[in-house]
Amino acid sequence: MAPMNPSYQQFLQDQQMQQMQQAQQAQQALTSSGLSNFTQQIRQTQQQLMQVQDDLQKAQSQIDIQLDAQKRRLFETQQRIEQTIQQMNGLIQASQTNTQVQSSSMNSFPQQ
């Protein structure tokens, strides 16, 4: 993965800290409200799944960025190959033109 810039890393850390604080507050609210242990476990599992979902979305974004970069590199490589082929075609045509000029000039000399 490409290195993240420090401000983005700080943002992710702050966001994760905020989510953890919210989870703790939610846990305290559940405990003080007297909800059953089973319900608390379900809510914890739900929070964990939501975190996994968020992590997957972040990973998908990183993959999309990397894929776009690879596509740009491939496109640039294709363009360079196409330019090289065109240059080679130009050399071939120039070579054929030189060969034709040489053979026609030899034919123009009077023969004895």
Coordinates of N, CA and C in Angstrom, one line a residue:
M1 N 0.8 -1.2 0.0 CA 0.0 0.0 0.0 C 0.9 1.2 0.0
A2 N 0.4 2.3 -0.6 CA 1.1 3.5 -0.7 C 1.1 4.2 0.7
P3 N 2.2 4.8 1.1 CA 2.2 5.5 2.4 C 1.2 6.6 2.4
M4 N 0.5 6.7 3.6 CA -0.4 7.8 3.8 C 0.3 9.0 4.3
N5 N -0.3 10.2 3.9 CA 0.4 11.4 4.5 C 0.0 11.5 5.9
P6 N 0.8 12.2 6.7 CA 0.6 12.3 8.2 C -0.8 12.9 8.6
S7 N -1.3 13.8 7.9 CA -2.6 14.4 8.3 C -3.7 13.4 8.1
Y8 N -3.6 12.6 7.1 CA -4.6 11.6 6.9 C -4.5 10.5 7.9
Q9 N -3.3 10.1 8.3 CA -3.1 9.1 9.4 C -3.7 9.7 10.7
Q10 N -3.4 10.9 10.9 CA -3.9 11.5 12.2 C -5.5 11.5 12.1
F11 N -6.0 11.8 11.0 CA -7.5 11.8 10.8 C -8.0 10.4 11.1
L12 N -7.4 9.4 10.6 CA -7.9 8.0 10.8 C -7.7 7.7 12.3
Q13 N -6.6 8.1 13.0 CA -6.5 7.8 14.4 C -7.5 8.5 15.2
D14 N -7.8 9.8 14.9 CA -8.8 10.6 15.6 C -10.2 9.9 15.4
Q15 N -10.4 9.5 14.2 CA -11.7 8.9 13.9 C -11.9 7.6 14.7
Q16 N -10.8 6.8 14.7 CA -10.9 5.5 15.5 C -11.0 5.8 17.0
M17 N -10.3 6.8 17.5 CA -10.5 7.1 18.9 C -11.9 7.5 19.2
Q18 N -12.5 8.3 18.3 CA -13.9 8.8 18.6 C -14.8 7.6 18.5
Q19 N -14.6 6.7 17.6 CA -15.5 5.5 17.6 C -15.3 4.6 18.8
M20 N -14.1 4.5 19.3 CA -13.9 3.8 20.6 C -14.6 4.5 21.7
Q21 N -14.5 5.8 21.8 CA -15.2 6.5 22.9 C -16.7 6.3 22.8
Q22 N -17.2 6.4 21.6 CA -18.6 6.2 21.4 C -19.1 4.8 21.8
A23 N -18.2 3.8 21.4 CA -18.6 2.5 21.8 C -18.6 2.3 23.3
Q24 N -17.6 2.9 24.0 CA -17.6 2.9 25.5 C -18.8 3.5 26.1
Q25 N -19.1 4.7 25.5 CA -20.3 5.4 26.0 C -21.6 4.6 25.8
A26 N -21.6 3.9 24.7 CA -22.8 3.1 24.4 C -22.8 1.9 25.3
Q27 N -21.7 1.3 25.6 CA -21.6 0.2 26.5 C -22.0 0.6 27.9
Q28 N -21.6 1.8 28.4 CA -22.0 2.3 29.7 C -23.5 2.6 29.7
A29 N -24.0 3.1 28.6 CA -25.5 3.4 28.6 C -26.2 2.1 28.7
L30 N -25.7 1.0 27.9 CA -26.4 -0.3 28.0 C -26.4 -0.9 29.4
T31 N -25.2 -0.8 30.0 CA -25.1 -1.4 31.3 C -26.0 -0.6 32.3
S32 N -26.0 0.7 32.2 CA -26.8 1.4 33.2 C -28.3 1.3 32.9
S33 N -28.7 1.0 31.7 CA -30.1 0.8 31.4 C -30.6 -0.6 31.8
G34 N -29.7 -1.5 32.1 CA -30.1 -2.8 32.6 C -30.5 -3.8 31.5
L35 N -30.0 -3.5 30.2 CA -30.3 -4.4 29.1 C -29.6 -5.8 29.4
S36 N -30.2 -6.8 28.9 CA -29.7 -8.1 29.1 C -28.3 -8.3 28.5
N37 N -27.5 -9.2 29.0 CA -26.2 -9.5 28.5 C -26.2 -9.9 27.1
F38 N -27.2 -10.7 26.7 CA -27.4 -11.1 25.3 C -27.5 -9.9 24.4
T39 N -28.3 -9.0 24.7 CA -28.6 -7.8 23.9 C -27.3 -7.0 23.8
Q40 N -26.5 -6.9 24.9 CA -25.2 -6.2 24.9 C -24.3 -6.9 23.9
Q41 N -24.3 -8.2 23.9 CA -23.4 -8.9 23.0 C -23.8 -8.7 21.6
I42 N -25.1 -8.7 21.3 CA -25.5 -8.4 19.9 C -25.1 -7.0 19.5
R43 N -25.2 -6.0 20.3 CA -24.9 -4.7 20.0 C -23.3 -4.6 19.8
Q44 N -22.6 -5.3 20.6 CA -21.1 -5.3 20.4 C -20.7 -5.9 19.1
T45 N -21.4 -7.0 18.8 CA -21.1 -7.7 17.5 C -21.5 -6.8 16.4
Q46 N -22.6 -6.1 16.5 CA -23.1 -5.2 15.5 C -22.0 -4.0 15.3
Q47 N -21.5 -3.5 16.4 CA -20.5 -2.5 16.3 C -19.2 -3.0 15.6
Q48 N -18.8 -4.2 16.0 CA -17.6 -4.8 15.3 C -17.8 -5.0 13.8
L49 N -19.0 -5.4 13.5 CA -19.3 -5.6 12.0 C -19.3 -4.3 11.3
M50 N -19.8 -3.3 11.9 CA -19.8 -1.9 11.3 C -18.4 -1.4 11.2
Q51 N -17.5 -1.8 12.1 CA -16.1 -1.4 12.0 C -15.4 -2.2 10.9
V52 N -15.7 -3.4 10.8 CA -15.2 -4.2 9.7 C -15.7 -3.7 8.3
Q53 N -16.9 -3.3 8.2 CA -17.5 -2.7 7.0 C -16.7 -1.4 6.7
D54 N -16.5 -0.6 7.7 CA -15.8 0.6 7.4 C -14.3 0.4 7.0
D55 N -13.7 -0.6 7.6 CA -12.3 -1.0 7.2 C -12.3 -1.5 5.7
L56 N -13.3 -2.3 5.4 CA -13.4 -2.8 4.0 C -13.6 -1.7 3.0
Q57 N -14.4 -0.7 3.4 CA -14.6 0.5 2.5 C -13.3 1.3 2.3
K58 N -12.5 1.4 3.4 CA -11.2 2.1 3.3 C -10.3 1.3 2.4
A59 N -10.2 0.0 2.6 CA -9.4 -0.8 1.8 C -9.8 -0.8 0.3
Q60 N -11.1 -0.8 0.0 CA -11.5 -0.6 -1.4 C -11.1 0.7 -2.0
S61 N -11.1 1.7 -1.2 CA -10.7 3.1 -1.7 C -9.2 3.0 -2.1
Q62 N -8.4 2.4 -1.2 CA -7.0 2.3 -1.5 C -6.7 1.5 -2.7
I63 N -7.5 0.4 -2.9 CA -7.3 -0.4 -4.1 C -7.7 0.3 -5.3
D64 N -8.8 1.1 -5.2 CA -9.2 1.9 -6.4 C -8.1 2.9 -6.8
I65 N -7.5 3.5 -5.8 CA -6.4 4.5 -6.1 C -5.3 3.8 -6.8
Q66 N -4.9 2.7 -6.2 CA -3.8 1.9 -6.8 C -4.1 1.4 -8.2
L67 N -5.3 1.0 -8.4 CA -5.8 0.5 -9.7 C -5.7 1.7 -10.8
D68 N -6.2 2.8 -10.4 CA -6.1 4.0 -11.3 C -4.7 4.3 -11.6
A69 N -3.8 4.2 -10.7 CA -2.4 4.5 -11.0 C -1.8 3.5 -12.0
Q70 N -2.2 2.2 -11.8 CA -1.7 1.2 -12.7 C -2.3 1.4 -14.1
K71 N -3.5 1.8 -14.2 CA -4.1 2.0 -15.5 C -3.4 3.1 -16.2
R72 N -3.1 4.2 -15.4 CA -2.4 5.3 -16.1 C -1.0 4.9 -16.6
R73 N -0.3 4.0 -15.8 CA 1.0 3.5 -16.2 C 0.9 2.7 -17.5
L74 N -0.1 1.8 -17.5 CA -0.4 1.0 -18.7 C -0.7 1.8 -19.9
F75 N -1.5 2.8 -19.7 CA -1.9 3.7 -20.9 C -0.6 4.4 -21.4
E76 N 0.2 4.9 -20.5 CA 1.5 5.6 -20.9 C 2.4 4.6 -21.6
T77 N 2.5 3.4 -21.2 CA 3.3 2.4 -21.8 C 2.7 2.1 -23.2
Q78 N 1.4 2.0 -23.4 CA 0.8 1.8 -24.7 C 1.1 2.9 -25.6
Q79 N 1.1 4.1 -25.1 CA 1.4 5.3 -26.0 C 2.8 5.3 -26.4
R80 N 3.7 4.9 -25.5 CA 5.2 4.9 -25.9 C 5.4 3.8 -27.0
I81 N 4.7 2.6 -26.8 CA 4.9 1.5 -27.8 C 4.3 2.0 -29.1
E82 N 3.1 2.6 -29.1 CA 2.5 3.1 -30.4 C 3.5 4.1 -31.1
Q83 N 4.1 5.0 -30.3 CA 5.0 6.0 -30.9 C 6.2 5.3 -31.5
T84 N 6.7 4.3 -30.8 CA 7.9 3.5 -31.3 C 7.5 2.8 -32.6
I85 N 6.3 2.2 -32.6 CA 5.9 1.5 -33.9 C 5.8 2.5 -35.0
Q86 N 5.2 3.7 -34.7 CA 5.1 4.7 -35.8 C 6.5 5.2 -36.3
Q87 N 7.4 5.3 -35.3 CA 8.8 5.7 -35.7 C 9.4 4.6 -36.6
M88 N 9.2 3.4 -36.2 CA 9.8 2.3 -37.0 C 9.1 2.3 -38.4
N89 N 7.8 2.5 -38.5 CA 7.2 2.6 -39.8 C 7.8 3.7 -40.6
G90 N 8.1 4.8 -40.0 CA 8.7 5.9 -40.7 C 10.1 5.5 -41.2
L91 N 10.9 4.8 -40.4 CA 12.2 4.4 -40.8 C 12.1 3.4 -42.0
I92 N 11.1 2.5 -41.9 CA 10.9 1.6 -43.0 C 10.6 2.3 -44.3
Q93 N 9.7 3.2 -44.2 CA 9.3 4.0 -45.4 C 10.4 4.8 -46.0
A94 N 11.2 5.4 -45.1 CA 12.4 6.2 -45.5 C 13.4 5.3 -46.2
S95 N 13.6 4.1 -45.6 CA 14.5 3.1 -46.2 C 14.1 2.7 -47.6
Q96 N 12.8 2.4 -47.7 CA 12.2 2.0 -49.0 C 12.3 3.1 -50.1
T97 N 12.1 4.3 -49.6 CA 12.2 5.5 -50.5 C 13.7 5.6 -51.0
N98 N 14.6 5.5 -50.1 CA 16.1 5.6 -50.5 C 16.4 4.5 -51.5
T99 N 15.9 3.3 -51.2 CA 16.2 2.2 -52.1 C 15.7 2.4 -53.5
Q100 N 14.4 3.0 -53.6 CA 13.8 3.3 -54.9 C 14.6 4.4 -55.6
V101 N 15.0 5.4 -54.9 CA 15.8 6.5 -55.5 C 17.1 6.0 -56.1
Q102 N 17.8 5.1 -55.3 CA 19.0 4.6 -55.8 C 18.9 3.7 -57.0
S103 N 17.8 2.9 -57.1 CA 17.7 2.0 -58.2 C 17.2 2.8 -59.4
S104 N 16.4 3.8 -59.3 CA 16.0 4.6 -60.4 C 17.2 5.5 -60.9
S105 N 18.1 5.9 -60.1 CA 19.2 6.7 -60.6 C 20.2 5.8 -61.3
M106 N 20.3 4.5 -60.9 CA 21.2 3.6 -61.6 C 20.6 3.3 -63.0
N107 N 19.3 3.3 -63.2 CA 18.7 3.0 -64.4 C 18.8 4.2 -65.4
S108 N 19.1 5.4 -64.9 CA 19.1 6.6 -65.7 C 20.5 6.8 -66.4
F109 N 21.5 6.0 -66.0 CA 22.8 6.1 -66.6 C 22.7 5.5 -68.0
P110 N 23.3 6.1 -69.0 CA 23.3 5.5 -70.3 C 24.2 4.2 -70.3
Q111 N 23.7 3.3 -71.0 CA 24.5 2.0 -71.0 C 25.3 2.0 -72.3
Q112 N 26.5 1.5 -72.3 CA 27.4 1.5 -73.5 C 27.4 0.2 -74.1

